[in-house]
Coordinates of C-alpha atoms and ligand atoms in Angstrom, one line a residue:
M1 CA -19.4 59.1 -118.5
N2 CA -16.2 59.4 -119.5
A3 CA -15.9 59.9 -123.6
M4 CA -12.8 58.3 -123.3
S5 CA -14.3 55.0 -122.3
T6 CA -16.6 54.8 -125.3
V7 CA -13.8 54.7 -127.5
S8 CA -12.8 50.9 -128.4
P9 CA -9.2 50.0 -129.0
V10 CA -8.3 50.1 -132.7
Q11 CA -9.0 46.6 -134.2
P12 CA -6.7 45.2 -136.6
E13 CA -8.7 45.1 -139.7
T14 CA -10.2 41.9 -140.5
S15 CA -8.8 40.4 -144.1
A16 CA -11.3 38.9 -146.5
L17 CA -9.5 35.5 -145.9
E18 CA -10.2 35.8 -142.4
R19 CA -13.8 36.3 -142.9
I20 CA -14.3 33.4 -144.6
Q21 CA -12.2 31.2 -142.8
K22 CA -14.1 31.9 -139.9
L23 CA -17.5 31.7 -141.4
E24 CA -16.2 28.3 -143.3
S25 CA -14.9 27.1 -139.3
E26 CA -18.7 27.7 -138.3
Y27 CA -20.7 26.4 -141.1
L28 CA -18.7 24.1 -143.5
L29 CA -18.2 20.1 -142.8
Q30 CA -14.7 20.3 -141.4
N31 CA -13.1 17.7 -143.9
Y32 CA -10.8 19.9 -145.9
A33 CA -7.3 21.2 -145.1
R34 CA -7.4 24.3 -147.1
Y35 CA -4.2 26.5 -147.8
P36 CA -4.6 29.9 -146.4
L37 CA -5.4 31.6 -149.9
L38 CA -8.6 33.3 -151.1
L39 CA -8.6 33.1 -155.0
Q40 CA -11.0 35.5 -157.0
R41 CA -10.1 35.2 -160.8
G42 CA -7.6 33.9 -163.1
K43 CA -6.3 34.3 -166.5
G44 CA -4.4 31.7 -168.6
C45 CA -2.1 29.9 -166.1
Y46 CA -2.1 32.8 -163.5
V47 CA -4.8 33.3 -160.6
Y48 CA -5.3 36.2 -158.4
D49 CA -5.9 36.3 -154.9
A50 CA -8.3 38.9 -153.3
S51 CA -5.5 41.3 -152.5
G52 CA -4.8 41.1 -156.0
K53 CA -1.6 39.0 -155.5
R54 CA -0.3 36.7 -158.4
Y55 CA -0.1 33.2 -158.4
L56 CA 1.2 30.7 -161.1
D57 CA -1.2 27.7 -161.3
F58 CA 0.7 24.5 -161.7
I59 CA -2.0 22.4 -160.0
A60 CA -4.9 23.5 -162.2
G61 CA -7.7 22.7 -159.5
I62 CA -6.1 19.4 -159.4
G63 CA -5.9 18.6 -163.2
V64 CA -9.4 20.1 -163.8
N65 CA -8.3 23.9 -165.4
A66 CA -6.6 22.4 -169.0
L67 CA -6.9 25.4 -170.7
G68 CA -5.9 27.7 -167.8
H69 CA -8.2 30.5 -166.3
A70 CA -11.1 32.3 -168.5
H71 CA -10.1 31.0 -171.7
P72 CA -11.5 33.3 -174.2
R73 CA -13.6 30.4 -176.3
L74 CA -14.9 28.7 -173.5
V75 CA -15.9 32.3 -171.7
K76 CA -17.8 32.8 -175.1
T77 CA -19.5 29.6 -175.0
I78 CA -20.3 29.6 -171.4
R79 CA -22.0 33.0 -171.8
A80 CA -23.9 32.1 -175.1
Q81 CA -25.3 28.7 -173.6
A82 CA -26.3 30.2 -170.6
G83 CA -28.6 32.8 -172.4
L84 CA -30.4 29.6 -174.2
M85 CA -30.5 26.8 -171.8
L86 CA -28.6 25.4 -168.9
H87 CA -30.4 22.1 -168.2
T88 CA -32.7 19.9 -170.2
S89 CA -32.9 16.7 -167.8
N90 CA -32.1 13.7 -169.6
L91 CA -36.2 13.3 -170.4
Y92 CA -35.6 15.3 -173.7
Y93 CA -32.7 15.5 -176.2
H94 CA -30.5 18.2 -176.8
E95 CA -27.8 19.3 -179.5
Y96 CA -24.9 18.6 -177.6
Q97 CA -24.7 14.9 -176.0
G98 CA -24.7 13.1 -179.3
P99 CA -21.9 15.0 -180.8
L100 CA -19.7 14.8 -177.9
A101 CA -20.1 10.8 -177.6
E102 CA -19.3 10.5 -181.2
R103 CA -16.0 12.7 -180.5
L104 CA -15.5 10.5 -177.4
A105 CA -16.0 7.4 -179.3
K106 CA -13.5 8.4 -182.3
I107 CA -10.4 9.6 -179.9
S108 CA -10.8 7.0 -177.3
G109 CA -11.3 3.7 -179.6
L110 CA -14.3 2.6 -177.4
Q111 CA -18.1 3.1 -178.7
R112 CA -20.6 4.3 -176.2
T113 CA -20.9 7.1 -173.8
F114 CA -23.1 7.6 -170.5
F115 CA -22.4 11.2 -168.9
C116 CA -22.5 12.2 -165.5
N117 CA -20.8 14.8 -163.1
S118 CA -18.1 13.9 -161.6
G119 CA -15.1 11.2 -161.4
T120 CA -16.8 9.1 -158.8
E121 CA -19.8 9.0 -160.2
A122 CA -18.0 7.8 -163.5
M123 CA -16.5 5.0 -161.6
E124 CA -19.6 4.0 -159.4
G125 CA -21.6 3.3 -163.4
A126 CA -18.4 1.1 -164.0
L127 CA -18.6 -0.8 -160.9
K128 CA -21.9 -1.4 -162.1
M129 CA -21.4 -2.4 -165.3
I130 CA -18.9 -5.1 -163.8
R131 CA -21.3 -6.2 -161.4
S132 CA -24.3 -6.4 -163.9
H133 CA -22.0 -8.2 -166.7
G134 CA -20.7 -10.6 -164.0
R135 CA -24.2 -11.4 -163.0
K136 CA -25.2 -12.6 -166.4
I137 CA -22.7 -15.4 -166.2
S138 CA -22.9 -16.3 -162.8
P139 CA -23.7 -14.7 -159.6
E140 CA -20.5 -15.8 -158.0
K141 CA -18.9 -13.7 -160.5
H142 CA -18.6 -10.4 -158.5
E143 CA -15.1 -9.7 -157.5
V144 CA -13.3 -6.6 -158.8
I145 CA -9.6 -6.6 -158.7
S146 CA -7.9 -3.0 -158.4
L147 CA -4.2 -1.9 -157.3
H148 CA -2.3 -1.0 -153.9
N149 CA -1.6 2.5 -153.8
S150 CA -4.7 3.4 -156.2
F151 CA -7.5 6.2 -155.8
H152 CA -11.0 5.8 -157.3
G153 CA -13.2 8.1 -155.6
R154 CA -14.9 9.0 -152.4
T155 CA -18.2 7.3 -152.6
F156 CA -19.2 3.8 -151.4
G157 CA -18.1 1.7 -154.9
S158 CA -15.2 3.7 -155.9
L159 CA -13.8 4.0 -151.9
S160 CA -14.2 0.2 -152.0
I161 CA -11.9 -0.4 -154.5
T162 CA -9.5 2.3 -153.4
G163 CA -6.0 0.6 -152.6
Q164 CA -5.4 3.5 -149.9
E165 CA -6.5 2.3 -146.4
K166 CA -6.7 5.6 -145.0
Y167 CA -9.2 6.4 -147.1
R168 CA -11.4 3.3 -146.6
R169 CA -11.0 2.7 -142.8
D170 CA -13.6 5.2 -141.3
F171 CA -16.3 3.5 -143.5
E172 CA -16.0 -0.1 -143.3
P173 CA -17.9 -2.2 -144.2
L174 CA -17.5 -1.3 -148.1
L175 CA -18.4 -3.5 -150.8
P176 CA -17.7 -7.4 -150.9
G177 CA -15.2 -8.8 -153.3
A178 CA -13.0 -5.9 -153.8
K179 CA -9.5 -7.4 -154.2
F180 CA -6.1 -5.8 -154.3
V181 CA -3.1 -6.8 -155.9
P182 CA 0.7 -4.7 -156.1
A183 CA 0.8 -2.6 -159.1
N184 CA 3.2 -3.8 -162.1
D185 CA 3.7 -7.7 -160.5
V186 CA 2.5 -10.0 -163.3
T187 CA 2.8 -12.9 -161.2
A188 CA 0.5 -11.5 -158.2
L189 CA -2.2 -10.3 -160.8
E190 CA -2.2 -13.9 -162.2
Q191 CA -2.6 -15.6 -159.2
M192 CA -5.6 -13.2 -158.5
F193 CA -7.5 -13.7 -161.2
S194 CA -10.5 -16.5 -161.0
E195 CA -13.4 -17.6 -162.8
R196 CA -15.0 -14.8 -159.7
T197 CA -13.7 -12.2 -161.1
A198 CA -15.7 -9.7 -162.7
G199 CA -13.5 -6.7 -163.6
I200 CA -10.3 -5.1 -163.1
V201 CA -9.5 -1.5 -162.7
I202 CA -6.3 0.3 -163.2
E203 CA -4.7 4.0 -163.5
W204 CA -2.5 4.2 -166.0
I205 CA -0.4 6.4 -164.2
Q206 CA -1.6 6.7 -160.4
G207 CA -2.3 10.2 -159.5
E208 CA -3.4 10.4 -155.7
G209 CA -1.0 7.6 -155.2
G210 CA 2.5 9.6 -156.1
I211 CA 2.4 9.7 -160.1
F212 CA 3.2 6.0 -160.4
P213 CA 2.9 4.7 -163.9
M214 CA 1.9 1.4 -164.7
T215 CA 4.2 -0.5 -167.2
T216 CA 2.8 -1.6 -170.7
E217 CA 3.7 -5.3 -169.7
Y218 CA 1.4 -5.2 -166.9
A219 CA -1.2 -3.4 -168.9
R220 CA -1.1 -6.0 -171.6
K221 CA -1.2 -8.8 -168.8
A222 CA -4.5 -7.3 -167.4
R223 CA -5.8 -7.5 -170.6
E224 CA -5.3 -10.9 -171.6
L225 CA -6.3 -12.4 -168.1
A226 CA -9.3 -10.0 -168.3
D227 CA -10.0 -11.9 -172.0
R228 CA -9.3 -15.3 -170.6
F229 CA -11.4 -14.8 -167.3
D230 CA -14.5 -12.8 -169.5
A231 CA -13.6 -9.9 -167.1
L232 CA -14.1 -6.2 -168.1
L233 CA -11.0 -4.3 -168.0
V234 CA -11.6 -0.2 -166.8
F235 CA -9.2 2.4 -166.9
D236 CA -9.3 4.8 -164.6
E237 CA -8.2 8.1 -166.6
I238 CA -10.1 10.6 -164.5
Q239 CA -6.8 12.2 -163.3
C240 CA -4.0 10.8 -166.0
G241 CA -6.4 11.1 -169.0
V242 CA -8.2 13.7 -171.8
G243 CA -4.8 15.4 -173.0
R244 CA -2.9 15.3 -169.6
V245 CA 0.0 12.7 -171.0
G246 CA 0.0 14.4 -174.5
K247 CA -2.5 11.5 -175.7
Y248 CA -6.3 11.6 -175.3
F249 CA -5.9 8.8 -172.9
A250 CA -2.9 7.7 -171.1
Y251 CA -3.4 4.2 -172.3
Q252 CA -2.8 5.4 -175.8
L253 CA 1.0 5.5 -174.5
A254 CA 1.5 2.3 -175.3
D255 CA 2.4 1.3 -178.8
P256 CA 0.3 -0.8 -180.2
V257 CA -2.5 0.6 -177.7
V258 CA -4.2 -1.5 -174.8
L259 CA -7.9 -1.0 -175.3
P260 CA -9.7 -1.1 -172.0
D261 CA -13.5 -2.4 -172.3
I262 CA -14.4 0.7 -170.3
M263 CA -12.9 4.0 -169.8
V264 CA -13.6 6.9 -167.0
A265 CA -13.0 10.3 -167.4
A266 CA -13.6 13.5 -165.7
K267 CA -11.4 16.4 -164.4
P268 CA -10.6 18.6 -167.5
L269 CA -13.0 17.2 -169.7
A270 CA -15.4 20.6 -169.7
C271 CA -12.5 22.8 -167.8
G272 CA -14.3 23.1 -165.0
I273 CA -17.9 22.9 -165.7
P274 CA -18.3 19.3 -163.8
L275 CA -18.3 16.5 -166.4
G276 CA -17.6 12.8 -166.2
V277 CA -18.0 10.1 -168.7
I278 CA -17.8 6.1 -169.0
V279 CA -17.0 5.3 -172.4
A280 CA -17.7 1.5 -173.1
N281 CA -16.7 -0.8 -176.1
E282 CA -20.0 -2.7 -177.3
R283 CA -19.5 -5.7 -175.1
A284 CA -19.2 -3.8 -171.6
A285 CA -22.2 -1.4 -173.0
K286 CA -24.6 -4.3 -172.8
A287 CA -24.4 -4.7 -169.2
I288 CA -26.5 -1.6 -168.9
G289 CA -30.0 -2.0 -170.4
A290 CA -33.0 0.7 -170.3
G291 CA -33.9 1.7 -166.8
M292 CA -30.2 0.7 -165.1
H293 CA -28.5 3.7 -164.5
G294 CA -29.1 7.5 -164.9
S295 CA -28.2 11.1 -163.5
T296 CA -30.1 13.9 -163.4
F297 CA -27.3 16.5 -164.0
G298 CA -25.4 14.4 -166.4
G299 CA -24.5 15.6 -169.7
G300 CA -26.6 18.9 -169.6
P301 CA -26.0 21.3 -172.9
L302 CA -23.4 23.6 -170.9
A303 CA -21.0 20.8 -169.8
C304 CA -21.4 19.0 -173.3
R305 CA -20.7 22.1 -175.1
V306 CA -17.8 23.3 -173.4
A307 CA -16.3 19.9 -173.6
L308 CA -16.7 20.0 -177.3
D309 CA -14.8 23.3 -177.9
F310 CA -12.2 22.1 -175.4
L311 CA -11.9 18.7 -177.5
D312 CA -11.7 21.2 -180.7
I313 CA -8.5 22.6 -178.9
L314 CA -7.0 19.8 -177.5
E315 CA -6.5 18.5 -180.6
G316 CA -4.0 20.7 -181.9
L317 CA -2.6 21.0 -178.2
L318 CA -1.2 17.4 -177.6
P319 CA 2.2 17.7 -179.4
H320 CA 2.7 20.8 -177.0
I321 CA 1.7 18.9 -174.1
D322 CA 4.1 16.5 -174.7
Q323 CA 7.2 18.6 -175.4
A324 CA 6.3 21.3 -172.4
G325 CA 6.0 18.1 -170.4
A326 CA 9.4 16.8 -171.6
Y327 CA 10.9 20.4 -170.9
F328 CA 9.6 20.6 -167.5
R329 CA 10.8 16.9 -166.3
G330 CA 14.1 17.9 -167.7
K331 CA 14.4 21.1 -165.8
L332 CA 13.3 19.1 -162.4
E333 CA 16.0 16.7 -163.0
A334 CA 18.9 19.3 -163.7
L335 CA 17.6 20.2 -159.9
R336 CA 18.6 16.7 -158.4
P337 CA 22.2 16.6 -158.1
R338 CA 21.7 20.1 -156.0
F339 CA 19.3 18.5 -153.4
P340 CA 19.9 15.0 -152.4
F341 CA 16.6 15.1 -151.1
L342 CA 15.0 15.0 -154.4
K343 CA 14.4 11.3 -155.3
E344 CA 12.9 11.0 -158.5
V345 CA 11.1 12.5 -161.3
R346 CA 8.3 10.6 -162.6
G347 CA 5.2 11.0 -165.1
H348 CA 4.2 11.6 -168.6
G349 CA 3.7 14.8 -170.2
L350 CA 2.2 17.6 -167.8
M351 CA 1.3 14.9 -165.1
V352 CA 4.6 15.3 -163.1
G353 CA 5.9 14.0 -159.6
L354 CA 8.9 15.0 -157.8
D355 CA 9.7 12.3 -155.3
L356 CA 11.5 13.6 -152.0
S357 CA 13.2 12.0 -149.2
I358 CA 11.2 14.7 -147.2
P359 CA 8.1 16.0 -146.1
G360 CA 6.6 18.4 -149.0
K361 CA 4.2 20.2 -147.0
Q362 CA 6.4 23.2 -145.9
I363 CA 7.6 23.3 -149.5
V364 CA 4.2 23.8 -150.8
L365 CA 3.3 26.4 -148.5
D366 CA 6.5 28.3 -149.2
A367 CA 5.8 27.9 -153.0
I368 CA 2.4 29.7 -152.2
E369 CA 4.2 32.5 -150.3
D370 CA 6.5 33.1 -153.1
G371 CA 3.9 32.9 -155.8
L372 CA 3.7 29.3 -157.2
L373 CA 0.6 26.9 -156.8
I374 CA 1.4 23.1 -156.7
N375 CA 0.1 20.5 -154.1
C376 CA 1.9 17.6 -152.3
T377 CA 0.5 14.1 -152.6
H378 CA 1.1 11.1 -150.4
D379 CA 3.0 13.5 -148.0
T380 CA 6.5 13.4 -150.0
V381 CA 5.6 13.6 -153.9
L382 CA 5.4 17.3 -155.2
R383 CA 2.6 17.2 -157.6
F384 CA 2.7 19.4 -160.6
L385 CA -0.2 19.5 -162.9
P386 CA -0.4 22.6 -165.1
P387 CA -2.9 23.8 -167.6
Y388 CA -2.1 22.3 -171.1
I389 CA -1.3 25.8 -172.5
V390 CA 1.9 26.2 -170.1
S391 CA 4.7 27.9 -171.9
E392 CA 8.3 27.3 -171.7
K393 CA 8.9 30.7 -170.0
E394 CA 6.3 29.9 -167.4
I395 CA 7.7 26.8 -166.5
D396 CA 11.4 28.3 -166.1
R397 CA 9.4 30.6 -163.7
A398 CA 7.8 28.0 -161.8
V399 CA 11.2 25.9 -161.5
R400 CA 13.1 29.6 -160.3
I401 CA 10.3 29.5 -157.4
L402 CA 10.4 25.9 -156.7
Q403 CA 14.4 26.2 -156.5
K404 CA 14.1 29.0 -154.1
T405 CA 12.0 27.1 -151.6
L406 CA 14.1 23.8 -152.1
K407 CA 17.2 26.1 -151.1
A408 CA 15.2 27.4 -148.0
A409 CA 14.2 23.6 -147.3
A410 CA 18.0 22.2 -147.5
K411 CA 18.9 25.4 -145.1
R412 CA 16.1 24.4 -142.6
G413 CA 17.6 20.7 -142.8
D414 CA 14.1 19.3 -143.6
A415 CA 16.2 16.5 -144.6
S416 CA 18.0 15.8 -141.3
Ligands
PLP1 C1 -7.6 8.5 -160.4 C2 -8.9 9.0 -159.8 N1 -10.3 8.5 -160.1 C3 -11.1 9.1 -159.4 C4 -11.1 10.4 -159.0 C5 -12.6 10.9 -158.2 O1 -12.8 11.8 -159.1 P1 -13.8 13.0 -158.1 O2 -13.0 13.8 -157.3 O3 -14.1 14.0 -159.3 O4 -15.0 12.5 -157.8 C6 -9.8 11.3 -159.0 C7 -9.8 12.5 -158.2 O5 -8.7 13.0 -158.0 C8 -8.8 10.6 -159.4 O6 -7.8 11.0 -159.7

């Protein structure tokens, strides 16, 4: 045999990213459209890919990594708790649920907490509370009002009240009794309410819908109508809550506060350890009695202990979130006159959307290439959810990178 024939041609080396992509394409459900980035570690507001390249993280795991990455106090707590006990089940007590529930009551103005593991699980529980509340009054009272353009999660109940057809259509028929109204339209809201209404669910700032805030007038009307028709008012604070807007919860932006009967939160609460909560006033809490709801993993000692640490830190961070958010939005506003395809800057605190008149996808890809992680929601809204610890220096850097990608978009003629 000719020795030469056994020498295989030099193969280009497969990168770690390509190897993972191949495995995932063979073995994962093909539901995610990931960006071509293999993340390995993070520190503060930066993350690093498998080759060691650094990226400024302005999406923070879609609003989860509120204290950035590898926060020293959280790392210490997680290590300590891992050495003691990770899971107790809800058959027994552990040290952290009670204190965390007390803390949530103090900061939310509501009274009783149920712990679970994700946003949609919290929303499902809130929907059960709405249903059970309605049923106690009349079997007819089962309708749930929610808003066009809203997003409440991917499980059946949450999906049924999500006001975006694209998420719902493949799974119909969904829960009966879901009624949709346009956001911030007080007259439409009044017309939709009836004795059949058991509850209404509102995101104070729509996240997946493109960073659209509710008006205080609208929220107050929802409160008034819920009271008039003995329905439960639920605020979905999963994306906009737990410090994101510079208040503990986005409904606290209103002065005086519009209190819901139930608030659901999740994402940043344990900074990456899964934790969701339903927090309810006494009236709503009565809807759930012994044995009516539960969760195997919900409220484990690790998640609750981390959340307590996080809330300690958050207390001192709220003014910073407010200031950093104003600074960031100011910088984005300053870009607007230079790029005619920048329509509007929206949001509060560090929940910020930049609405474009062109698709945002290529801008997001270019930003990643240049070392900035952001994403795009609703096709044309660049979404920024940086960690709460972000500095002005990091904001300046993000804006510089963004400006470069916007210049490239203008040059490509994305707008035409
Ligand atoms: C407002 C809102 N509600 C509910 C959810 C669902 O949360 P999860 O993905 O944790 O189930 C999300 C997730 O993005 C959200 O933004």
